[in-house]
Short mmCIF file of C-alpha atoms and ligand atoms in Angstrom, two decimals:
data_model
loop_
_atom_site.label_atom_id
_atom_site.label_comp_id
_atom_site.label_asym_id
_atom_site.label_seq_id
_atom_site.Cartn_x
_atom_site.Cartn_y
_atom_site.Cartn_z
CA UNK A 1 100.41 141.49 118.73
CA UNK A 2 98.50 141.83 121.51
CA UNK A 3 99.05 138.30 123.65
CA UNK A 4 98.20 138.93 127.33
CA UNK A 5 99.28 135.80 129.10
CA UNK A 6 96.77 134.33 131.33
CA UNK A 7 97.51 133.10 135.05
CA UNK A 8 97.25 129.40 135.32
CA UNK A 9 93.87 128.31 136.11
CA UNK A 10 93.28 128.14 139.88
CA UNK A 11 93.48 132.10 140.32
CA UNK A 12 92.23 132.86 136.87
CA UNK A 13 88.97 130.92 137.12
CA UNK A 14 88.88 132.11 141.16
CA UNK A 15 87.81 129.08 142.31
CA UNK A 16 90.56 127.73 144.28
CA UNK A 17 92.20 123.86 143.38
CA UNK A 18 88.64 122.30 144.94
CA UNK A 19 86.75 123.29 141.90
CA UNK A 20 86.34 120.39 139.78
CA UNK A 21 87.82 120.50 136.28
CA UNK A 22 83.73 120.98 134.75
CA UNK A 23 83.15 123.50 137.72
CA UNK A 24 85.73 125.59 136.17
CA UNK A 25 85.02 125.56 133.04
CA UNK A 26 81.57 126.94 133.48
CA UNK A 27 82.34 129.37 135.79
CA UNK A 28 84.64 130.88 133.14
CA UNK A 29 82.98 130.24 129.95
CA UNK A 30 79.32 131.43 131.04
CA UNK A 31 79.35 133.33 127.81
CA UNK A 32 79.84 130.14 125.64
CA UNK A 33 77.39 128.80 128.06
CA UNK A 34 74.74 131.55 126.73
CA UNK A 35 75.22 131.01 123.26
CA UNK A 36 75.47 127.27 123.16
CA UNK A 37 71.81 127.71 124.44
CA UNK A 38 71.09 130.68 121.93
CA UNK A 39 72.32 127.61 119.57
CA UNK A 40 70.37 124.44 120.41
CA UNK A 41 67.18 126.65 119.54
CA UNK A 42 68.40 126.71 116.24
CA UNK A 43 70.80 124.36 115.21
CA UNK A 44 70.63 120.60 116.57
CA UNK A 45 72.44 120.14 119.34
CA UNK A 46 73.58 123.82 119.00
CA UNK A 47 76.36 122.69 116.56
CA UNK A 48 77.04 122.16 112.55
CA UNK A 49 80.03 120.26 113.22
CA UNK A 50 80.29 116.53 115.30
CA UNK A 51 83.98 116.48 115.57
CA UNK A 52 84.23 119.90 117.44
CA UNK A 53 81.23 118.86 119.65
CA UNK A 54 81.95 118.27 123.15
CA UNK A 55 80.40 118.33 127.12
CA UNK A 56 78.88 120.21 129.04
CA UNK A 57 78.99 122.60 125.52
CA UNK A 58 81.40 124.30 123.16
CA UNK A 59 82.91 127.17 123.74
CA UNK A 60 81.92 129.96 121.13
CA UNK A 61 85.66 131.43 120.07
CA UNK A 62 85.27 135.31 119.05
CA UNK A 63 88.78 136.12 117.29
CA UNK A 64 92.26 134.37 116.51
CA UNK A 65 95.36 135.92 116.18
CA UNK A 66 98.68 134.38 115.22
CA UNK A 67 99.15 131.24 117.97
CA UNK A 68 95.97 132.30 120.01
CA UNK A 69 92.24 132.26 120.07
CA UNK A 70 89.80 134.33 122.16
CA UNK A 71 86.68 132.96 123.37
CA UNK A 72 83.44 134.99 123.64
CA UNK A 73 84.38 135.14 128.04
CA UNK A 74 87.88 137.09 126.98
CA UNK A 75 89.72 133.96 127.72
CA UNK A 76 92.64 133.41 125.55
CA UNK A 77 94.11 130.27 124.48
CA UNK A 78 97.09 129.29 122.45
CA UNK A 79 96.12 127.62 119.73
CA UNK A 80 97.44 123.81 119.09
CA UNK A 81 94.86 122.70 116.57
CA UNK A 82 94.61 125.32 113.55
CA UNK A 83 91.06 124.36 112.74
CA UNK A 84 92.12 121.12 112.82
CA UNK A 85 95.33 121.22 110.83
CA UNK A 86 94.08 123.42 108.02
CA UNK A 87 95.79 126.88 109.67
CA UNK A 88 99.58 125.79 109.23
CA UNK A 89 100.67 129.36 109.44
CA UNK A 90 98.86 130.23 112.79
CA UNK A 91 95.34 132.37 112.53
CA UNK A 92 95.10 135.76 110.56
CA UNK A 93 98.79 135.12 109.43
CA UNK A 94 98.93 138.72 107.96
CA UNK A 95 100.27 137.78 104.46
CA UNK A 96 97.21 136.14 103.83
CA UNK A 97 95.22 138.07 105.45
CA UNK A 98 96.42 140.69 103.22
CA UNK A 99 96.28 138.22 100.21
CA UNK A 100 92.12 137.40 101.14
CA UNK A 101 91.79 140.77 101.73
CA UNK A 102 92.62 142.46 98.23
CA UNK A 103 90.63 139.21 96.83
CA UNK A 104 87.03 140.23 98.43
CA UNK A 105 87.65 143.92 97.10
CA UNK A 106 87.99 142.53 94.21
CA UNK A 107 84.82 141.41 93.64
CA UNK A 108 84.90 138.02 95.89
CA UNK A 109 83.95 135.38 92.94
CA UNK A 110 83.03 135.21 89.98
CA UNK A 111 82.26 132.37 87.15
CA UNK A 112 85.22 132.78 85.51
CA UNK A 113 89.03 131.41 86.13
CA UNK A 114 91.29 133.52 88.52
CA UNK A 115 94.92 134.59 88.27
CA UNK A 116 95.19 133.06 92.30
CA UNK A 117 93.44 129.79 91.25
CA UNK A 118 96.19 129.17 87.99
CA UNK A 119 99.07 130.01 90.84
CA UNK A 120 97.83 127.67 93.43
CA UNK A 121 97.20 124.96 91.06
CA UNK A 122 100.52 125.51 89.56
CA UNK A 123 102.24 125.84 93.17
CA UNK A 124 100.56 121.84 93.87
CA UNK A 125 101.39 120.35 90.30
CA UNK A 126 104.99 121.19 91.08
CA UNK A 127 105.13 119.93 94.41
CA UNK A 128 103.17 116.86 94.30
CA UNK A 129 105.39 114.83 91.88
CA UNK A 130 102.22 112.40 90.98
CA UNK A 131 99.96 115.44 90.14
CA UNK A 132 99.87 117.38 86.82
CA UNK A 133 96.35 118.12 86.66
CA UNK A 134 94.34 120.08 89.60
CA UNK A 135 90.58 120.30 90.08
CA UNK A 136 89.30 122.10 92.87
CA UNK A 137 86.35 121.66 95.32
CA UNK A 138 85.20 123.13 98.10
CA UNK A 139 86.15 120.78 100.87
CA UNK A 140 88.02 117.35 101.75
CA UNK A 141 84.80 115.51 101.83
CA UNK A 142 83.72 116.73 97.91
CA UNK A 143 87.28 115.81 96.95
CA UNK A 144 86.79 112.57 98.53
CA UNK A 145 83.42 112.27 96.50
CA UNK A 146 85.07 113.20 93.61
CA UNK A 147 87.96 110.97 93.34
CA UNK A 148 85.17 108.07 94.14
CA UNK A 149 83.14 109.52 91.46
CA UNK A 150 86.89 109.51 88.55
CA UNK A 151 87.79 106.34 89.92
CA UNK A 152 84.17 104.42 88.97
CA UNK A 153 83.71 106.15 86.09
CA UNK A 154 87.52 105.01 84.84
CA UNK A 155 86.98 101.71 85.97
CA UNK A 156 83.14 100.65 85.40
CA UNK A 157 83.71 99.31 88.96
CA UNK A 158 81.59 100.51 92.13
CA UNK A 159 83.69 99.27 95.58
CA UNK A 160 85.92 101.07 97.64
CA UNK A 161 88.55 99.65 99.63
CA UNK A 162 89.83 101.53 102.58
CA UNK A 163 91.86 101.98 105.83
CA UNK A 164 89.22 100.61 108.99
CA UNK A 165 88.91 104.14 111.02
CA UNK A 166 90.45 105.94 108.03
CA UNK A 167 88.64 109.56 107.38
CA UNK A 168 87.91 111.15 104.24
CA UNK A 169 85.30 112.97 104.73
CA UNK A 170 81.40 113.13 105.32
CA UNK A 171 80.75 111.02 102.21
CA UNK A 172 78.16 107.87 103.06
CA UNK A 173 80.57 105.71 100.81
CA UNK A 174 83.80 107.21 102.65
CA UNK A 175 82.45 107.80 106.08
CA UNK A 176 81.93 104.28 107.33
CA UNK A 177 85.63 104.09 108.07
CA UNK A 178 84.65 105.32 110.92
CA UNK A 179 82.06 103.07 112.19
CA UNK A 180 84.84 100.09 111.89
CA UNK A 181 82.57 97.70 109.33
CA UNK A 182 82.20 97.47 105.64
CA UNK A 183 79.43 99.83 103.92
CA UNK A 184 77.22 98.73 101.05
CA UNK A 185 79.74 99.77 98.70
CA UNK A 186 82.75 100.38 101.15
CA UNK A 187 85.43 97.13 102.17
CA UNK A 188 87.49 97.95 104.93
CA UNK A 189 90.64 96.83 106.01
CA UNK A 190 93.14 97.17 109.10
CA UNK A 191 95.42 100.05 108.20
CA UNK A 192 99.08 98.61 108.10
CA UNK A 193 97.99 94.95 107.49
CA UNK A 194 98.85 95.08 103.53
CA UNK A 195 98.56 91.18 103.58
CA UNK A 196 94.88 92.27 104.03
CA UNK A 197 94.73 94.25 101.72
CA UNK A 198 96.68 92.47 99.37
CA UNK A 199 93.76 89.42 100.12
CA UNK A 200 90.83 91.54 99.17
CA UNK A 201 92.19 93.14 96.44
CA UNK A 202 93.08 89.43 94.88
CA UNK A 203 89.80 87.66 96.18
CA UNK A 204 87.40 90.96 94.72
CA UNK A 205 89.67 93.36 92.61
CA UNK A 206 87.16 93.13 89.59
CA UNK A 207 84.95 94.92 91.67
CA UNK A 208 87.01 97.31 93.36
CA UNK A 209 86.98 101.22 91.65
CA UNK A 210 89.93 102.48 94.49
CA UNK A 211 91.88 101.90 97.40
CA UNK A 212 91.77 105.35 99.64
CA UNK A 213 94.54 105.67 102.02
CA UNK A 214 96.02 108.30 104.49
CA UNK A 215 99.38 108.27 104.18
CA UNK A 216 99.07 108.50 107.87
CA UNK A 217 96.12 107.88 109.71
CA UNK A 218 94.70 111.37 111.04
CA UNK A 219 90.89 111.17 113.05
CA UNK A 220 92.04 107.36 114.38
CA UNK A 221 95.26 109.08 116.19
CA UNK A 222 98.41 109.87 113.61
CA UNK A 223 99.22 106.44 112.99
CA UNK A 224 102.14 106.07 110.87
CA UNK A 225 102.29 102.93 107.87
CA UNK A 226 104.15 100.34 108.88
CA UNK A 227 107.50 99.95 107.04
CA UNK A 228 106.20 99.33 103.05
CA UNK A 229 102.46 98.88 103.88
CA UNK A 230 101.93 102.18 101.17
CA UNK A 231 104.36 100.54 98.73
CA UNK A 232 102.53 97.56 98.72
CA UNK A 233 99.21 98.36 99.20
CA UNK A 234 100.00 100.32 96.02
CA UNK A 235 101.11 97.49 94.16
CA UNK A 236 98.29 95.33 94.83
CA UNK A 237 95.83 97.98 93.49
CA UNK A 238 98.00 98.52 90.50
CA UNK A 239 97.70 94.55 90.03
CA UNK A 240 93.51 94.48 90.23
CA UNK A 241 93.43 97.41 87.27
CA UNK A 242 91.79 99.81 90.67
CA UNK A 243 92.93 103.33 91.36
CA UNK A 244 95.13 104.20 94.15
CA UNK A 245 93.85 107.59 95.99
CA UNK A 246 95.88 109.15 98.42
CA UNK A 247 94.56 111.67 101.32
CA UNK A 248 96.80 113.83 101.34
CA UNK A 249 94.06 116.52 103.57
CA UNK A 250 96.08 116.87 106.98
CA UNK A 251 99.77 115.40 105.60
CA UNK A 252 100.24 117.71 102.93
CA UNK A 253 102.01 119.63 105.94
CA UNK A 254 104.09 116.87 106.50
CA UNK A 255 106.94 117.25 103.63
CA UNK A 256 106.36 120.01 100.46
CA UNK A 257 105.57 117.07 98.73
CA UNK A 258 103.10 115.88 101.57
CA UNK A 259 103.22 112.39 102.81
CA UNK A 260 103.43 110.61 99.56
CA UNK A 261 106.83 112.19 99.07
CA UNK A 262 107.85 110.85 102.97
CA UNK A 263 106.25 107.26 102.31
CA UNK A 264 107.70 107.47 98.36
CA UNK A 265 104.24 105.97 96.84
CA UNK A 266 102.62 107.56 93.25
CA UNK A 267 99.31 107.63 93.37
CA UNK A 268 96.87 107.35 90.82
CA UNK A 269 95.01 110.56 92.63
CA UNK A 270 95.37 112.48 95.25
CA UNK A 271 92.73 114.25 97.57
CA UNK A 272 93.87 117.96 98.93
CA UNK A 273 92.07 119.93 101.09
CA UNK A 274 92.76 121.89 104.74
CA UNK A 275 95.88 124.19 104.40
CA UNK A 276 95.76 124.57 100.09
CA UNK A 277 92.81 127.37 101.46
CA UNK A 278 94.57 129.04 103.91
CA UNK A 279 91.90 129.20 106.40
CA UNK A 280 89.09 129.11 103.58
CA UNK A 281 86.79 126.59 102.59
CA UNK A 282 88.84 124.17 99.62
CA UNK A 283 89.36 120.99 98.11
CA UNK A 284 90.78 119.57 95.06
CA UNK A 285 91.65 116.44 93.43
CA UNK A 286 94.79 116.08 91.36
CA UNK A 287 96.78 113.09 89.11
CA UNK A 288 98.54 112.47 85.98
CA UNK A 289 97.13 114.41 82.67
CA UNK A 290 96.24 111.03 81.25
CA UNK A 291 93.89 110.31 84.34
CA UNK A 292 92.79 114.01 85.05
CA UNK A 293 91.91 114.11 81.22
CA UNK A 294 88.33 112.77 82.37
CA UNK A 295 87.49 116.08 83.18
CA UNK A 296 88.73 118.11 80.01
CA UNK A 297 85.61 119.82 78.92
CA UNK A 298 87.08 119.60 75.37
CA UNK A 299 86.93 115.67 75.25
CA UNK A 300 83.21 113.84 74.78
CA UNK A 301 81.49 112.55 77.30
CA UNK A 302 84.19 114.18 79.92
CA UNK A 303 83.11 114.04 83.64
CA UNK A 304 80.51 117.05 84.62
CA UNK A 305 81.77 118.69 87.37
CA UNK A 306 81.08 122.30 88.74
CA UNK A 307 80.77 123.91 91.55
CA UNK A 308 79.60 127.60 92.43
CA UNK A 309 82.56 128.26 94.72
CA UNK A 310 84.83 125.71 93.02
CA UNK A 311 88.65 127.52 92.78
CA UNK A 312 87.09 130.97 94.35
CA UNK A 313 89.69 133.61 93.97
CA UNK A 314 89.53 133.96 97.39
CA UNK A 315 90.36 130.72 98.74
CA UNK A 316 93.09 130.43 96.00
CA UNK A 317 94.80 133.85 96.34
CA UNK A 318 94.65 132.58 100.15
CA UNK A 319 95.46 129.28 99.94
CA UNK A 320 99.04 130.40 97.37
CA UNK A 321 100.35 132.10 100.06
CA UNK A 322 99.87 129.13 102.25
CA UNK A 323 101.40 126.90 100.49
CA UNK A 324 104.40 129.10 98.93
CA UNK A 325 105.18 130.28 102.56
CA UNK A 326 105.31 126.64 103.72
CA UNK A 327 108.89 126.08 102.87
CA UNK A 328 110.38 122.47 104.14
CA UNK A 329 112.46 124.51 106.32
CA UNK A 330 109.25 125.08 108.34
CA UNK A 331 108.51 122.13 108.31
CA UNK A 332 111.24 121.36 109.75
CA UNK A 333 111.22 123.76 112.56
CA UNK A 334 107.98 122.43 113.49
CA UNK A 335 108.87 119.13 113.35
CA UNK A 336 111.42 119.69 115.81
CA UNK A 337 108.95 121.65 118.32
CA UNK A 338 107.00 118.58 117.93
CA UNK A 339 109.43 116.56 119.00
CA UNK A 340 110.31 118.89 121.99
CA UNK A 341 106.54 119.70 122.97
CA UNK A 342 106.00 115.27 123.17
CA UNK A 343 108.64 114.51 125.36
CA UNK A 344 107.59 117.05 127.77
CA UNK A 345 104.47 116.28 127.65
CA UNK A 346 105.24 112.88 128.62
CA UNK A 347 107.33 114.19 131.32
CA UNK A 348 104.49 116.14 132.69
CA UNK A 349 102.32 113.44 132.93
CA UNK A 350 104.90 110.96 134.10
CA UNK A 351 105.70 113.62 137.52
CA UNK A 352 102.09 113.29 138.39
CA UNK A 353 101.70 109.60 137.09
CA UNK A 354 99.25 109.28 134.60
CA UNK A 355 100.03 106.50 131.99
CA UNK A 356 100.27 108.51 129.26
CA UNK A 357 101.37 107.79 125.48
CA UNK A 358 101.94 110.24 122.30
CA UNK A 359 102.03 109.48 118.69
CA UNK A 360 103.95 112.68 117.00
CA UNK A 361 104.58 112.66 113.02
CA UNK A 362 105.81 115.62 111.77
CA UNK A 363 104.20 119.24 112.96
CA UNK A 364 100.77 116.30 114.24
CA UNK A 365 100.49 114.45 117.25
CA UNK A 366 97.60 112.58 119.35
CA UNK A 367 98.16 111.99 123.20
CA UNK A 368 96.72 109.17 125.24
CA UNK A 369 96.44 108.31 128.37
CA UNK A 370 97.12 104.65 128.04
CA UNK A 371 100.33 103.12 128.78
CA UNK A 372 100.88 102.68 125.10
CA UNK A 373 99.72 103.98 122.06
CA UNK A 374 96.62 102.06 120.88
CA UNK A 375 95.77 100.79 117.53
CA UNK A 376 93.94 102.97 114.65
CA UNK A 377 90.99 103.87 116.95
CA UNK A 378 87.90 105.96 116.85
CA UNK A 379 86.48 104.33 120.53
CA UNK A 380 88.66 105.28 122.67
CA UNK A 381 89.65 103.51 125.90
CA UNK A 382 91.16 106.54 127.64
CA UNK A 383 87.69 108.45 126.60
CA UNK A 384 87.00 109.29 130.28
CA UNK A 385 90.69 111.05 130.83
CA UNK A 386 91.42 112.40 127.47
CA UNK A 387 87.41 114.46 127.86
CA UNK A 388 88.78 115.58 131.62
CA UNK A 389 92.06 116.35 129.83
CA UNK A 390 91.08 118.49 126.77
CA UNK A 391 88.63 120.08 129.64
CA UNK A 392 91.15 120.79 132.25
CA UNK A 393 93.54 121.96 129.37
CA UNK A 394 90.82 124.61 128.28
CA UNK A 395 90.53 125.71 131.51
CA UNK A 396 94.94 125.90 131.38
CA UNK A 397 94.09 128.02 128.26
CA UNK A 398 95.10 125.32 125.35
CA UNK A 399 93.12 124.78 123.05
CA UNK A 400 93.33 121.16 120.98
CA UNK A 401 91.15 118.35 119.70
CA UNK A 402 88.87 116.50 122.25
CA UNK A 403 90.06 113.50 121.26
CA UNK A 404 93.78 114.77 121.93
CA UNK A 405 94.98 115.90 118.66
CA UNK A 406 97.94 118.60 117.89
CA UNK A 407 98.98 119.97 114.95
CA UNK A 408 101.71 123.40 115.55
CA UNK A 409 101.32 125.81 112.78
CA UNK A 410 104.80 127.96 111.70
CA UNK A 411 103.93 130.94 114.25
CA UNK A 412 104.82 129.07 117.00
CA UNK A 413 107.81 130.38 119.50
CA UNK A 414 109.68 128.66 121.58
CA UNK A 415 108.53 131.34 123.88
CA UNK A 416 105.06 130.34 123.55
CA UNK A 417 106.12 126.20 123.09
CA UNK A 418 107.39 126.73 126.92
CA UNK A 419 104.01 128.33 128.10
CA UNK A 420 102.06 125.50 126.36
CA UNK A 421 104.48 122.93 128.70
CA UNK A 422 103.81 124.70 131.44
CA UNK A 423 100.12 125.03 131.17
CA UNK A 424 100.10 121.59 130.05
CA UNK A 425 101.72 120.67 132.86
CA UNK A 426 98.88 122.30 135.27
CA UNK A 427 96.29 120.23 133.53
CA UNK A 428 98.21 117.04 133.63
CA UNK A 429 98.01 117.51 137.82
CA UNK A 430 94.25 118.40 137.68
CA UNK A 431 93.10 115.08 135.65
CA UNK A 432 95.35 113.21 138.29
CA UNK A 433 93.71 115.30 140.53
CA UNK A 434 90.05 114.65 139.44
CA UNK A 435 91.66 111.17 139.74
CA UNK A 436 89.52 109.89 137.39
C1 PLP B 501 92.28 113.00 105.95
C2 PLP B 501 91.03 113.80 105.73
N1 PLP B 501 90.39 113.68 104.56
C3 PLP B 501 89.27 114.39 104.30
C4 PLP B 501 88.73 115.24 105.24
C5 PLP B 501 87.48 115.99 104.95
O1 PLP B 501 87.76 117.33 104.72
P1 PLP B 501 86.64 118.45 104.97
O2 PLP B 501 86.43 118.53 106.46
O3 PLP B 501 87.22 119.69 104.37
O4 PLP B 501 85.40 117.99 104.27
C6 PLP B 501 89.37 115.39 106.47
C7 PLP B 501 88.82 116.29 107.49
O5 PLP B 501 89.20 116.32 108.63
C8 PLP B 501 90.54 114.63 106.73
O6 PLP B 501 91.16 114.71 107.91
#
């Protein structure tokens, strides 16, 4: 694999330590620079996609390869973010690659069932112990849609009740989680607080279709449940005759049987998305037969759903391999690089002192640079640091989430686990540096 390591930033970019963290980062993504012009003449902003949007622009990657990414400059990066979360086996992990591959020769897609989409769906029904019944999508934000759409339908009931700064998706009814205050047909309430939830779903369960929750919070900053907030939370929907949906987008990496398995809850659905594709565009909702009945074409008056790309052969022959080769032994191993890659991260930032906190769960982490770990937060309070941060660790050649987001895939080495320290390290001392 061809993986030509990069000198740390002050010789690479040329520009001596003076250079401010920006200065850098133009002067050695000009490139980028070029196209995020080409871009704003034709897309707003120059970008399809708000969360990877950042200042002064984008950079425009070209290729990825196992832990790295190339940028259109020739800059390489290692790669800590797997299009956020969804590439758990690093990019073009050859397996799949090879798996995707013999799928477009073979015609791509067609409106008919595949042998790949029967395997993946039988690979999730027997890891998911809630799920017998699979129905695929195209992303996290149609399952989302979907799951709203079973659970009103089951329940003649049109409210939503979910986790304030939760994220399912691009959904209007889903998506004001992240604004923080209750939509037209959205309640939210503070993730953790179940006596909260418990309240609402007492005071207005007649009206209430679903509770969505994230096992553990992803977008506001991989914020673990509080001991028996799932379990109870749970309960309290069972109680008000509502259906309990469980994200299971990003933690499906977390255990084989994702983050319900960790948390031991049973929903009444769960949402799937990110690394069931491997790499490709997915979603799916699954539950019990009873409850995933509503969309048996054979019964009257089932649900209509379909969807041009819905279970394409090539997202499922991908996504099988994704999921069979993510064995809890992985998972595992990543945890444990997790674990490794926090505490020196914290060290790093502690030798040049920065107040600096990390919330790591699994293979996922977010970093801060507060003191402690805040709340379930989309505004951030460490906004000016964490932008010079995810800036100055570009320019270190580490690439993760502006907003300070990690998730390892299974291609990591320790080998490369030490050069992300190091570079990390470099970046650490040019935000303290920048002093800002
Ligand atoms: C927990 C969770 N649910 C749903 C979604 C939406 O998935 P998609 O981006 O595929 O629409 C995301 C995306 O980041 C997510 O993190």
């Amino acid at each position: 694999m061809e993986a030509e390591a990069q000198p740390l930033v002050a010789s690479r970019r040329g520009m001596g330590t003076m250079a401010s963290i920006e200065e850098q980062y133009r002067a050695a993504t000009e490139k980028s620079a070029q196209l995020a012009k080409r871009a704003e003449r034709v897309m707003p902003g120059g970008d399809t996609r708000t969360t990877t949007n950042y200042k002064p622009y984008p950079l425009t990657i070209k290729r990825g390869e196992g832990p790295f990414l190339w940028d259109v400059d020739g800059n390489r990066y290692i790669d800590l973010l797997g299009n956020y979360t969804s590439l758990v086996h690093g990019n073009a992990y050859p397996p799949i690659v090879e798996a995707a591959t013999k799928a477009v020769r073979d015609g791509s897609s067609w409106p008919a069932r595949s042998e790949a989409q029967v395997e993946l769906a039988t690979l999730l029904c027997e890891r998911v112990e809630s799920v017998e019944r699979i129905r695929f999508c195209n992303s996290g934000t149609e399952a989302g849609m979907l799951a709203a759409h079973v659970a009103r339908r089951l329940t003649g009931r049109k409210l939503i009740l979910m986790a304030r700064y939760g994220y399912h998706g691009s959904y209007d009814d889903l998506e004001v989680g992240l604004a923080g205050t209750d939509g037209e047909r959205t309640m939210l309430a503070d993730f953790g607080e179940a006596t909260a939830f418990e309240a609402l779903l007492s005071e207005r369960g007649a009206e209430i279709a679903a509770v969505f929750l994230e096992p553990v919070l992803g977008s506001a900053g991989v914020v673990e449940p509080a001991a028996g907030f799932l379990e109870r939370v749970a309960e309290a929907t069972r109680r008000a005759g509502a259906m309990f949906v469980v994200d299971e987008v990003i933690t499906l990496r977390l255990a084989e049987g994702g983050g319900q398995q960790i948390f031991e809850v049973k929903p009444d659905l769960t949402m799937f998305g990110k690394i069931i594709g491997g790499g490709f565009p997915v979603g799916a909702i699954g539950g019990s037969e009873d409850v995933m009945s509503a969309f048996d074409p054979r019964n009257r008056g089932s649900i209509f759903h379909s969807g041009t790309f819905n279970g394409n052969p090539v997202t499922c022959a991908a996504g099988a391999v994704s999921i069979r080769e993510l064995t809890q032994a992985r998972i595992d191993k990543m945890a444990k690089q997790a674990e490794r890659l926090a505490a020196e991260l914290a060290r790093a930032a502690r030798q040049v002192e920065l107040p600096f906190s990390v919330r790591q769960c699994g293979s996922l982490m977010n970093v801060f640079f507060l003191k402690e770990p805040p709340p379930a937060t989309i505004a951030r309070e460490d906004a000016r640091a964490i932008a010079n941060f995810h800036l100055a660790a570009l320019n270190q050649g580490l690439f993760l989430a502006p907003r300070g987001m990690i998730a390892l895939s299974t291609v990591m080495t320790d080998e490369v686990l030490s050069e992300i320290c190091e570079r990390a390290a470099k970046a650490m001392s040019d935000v303290a540096q920048a002093g800002e």
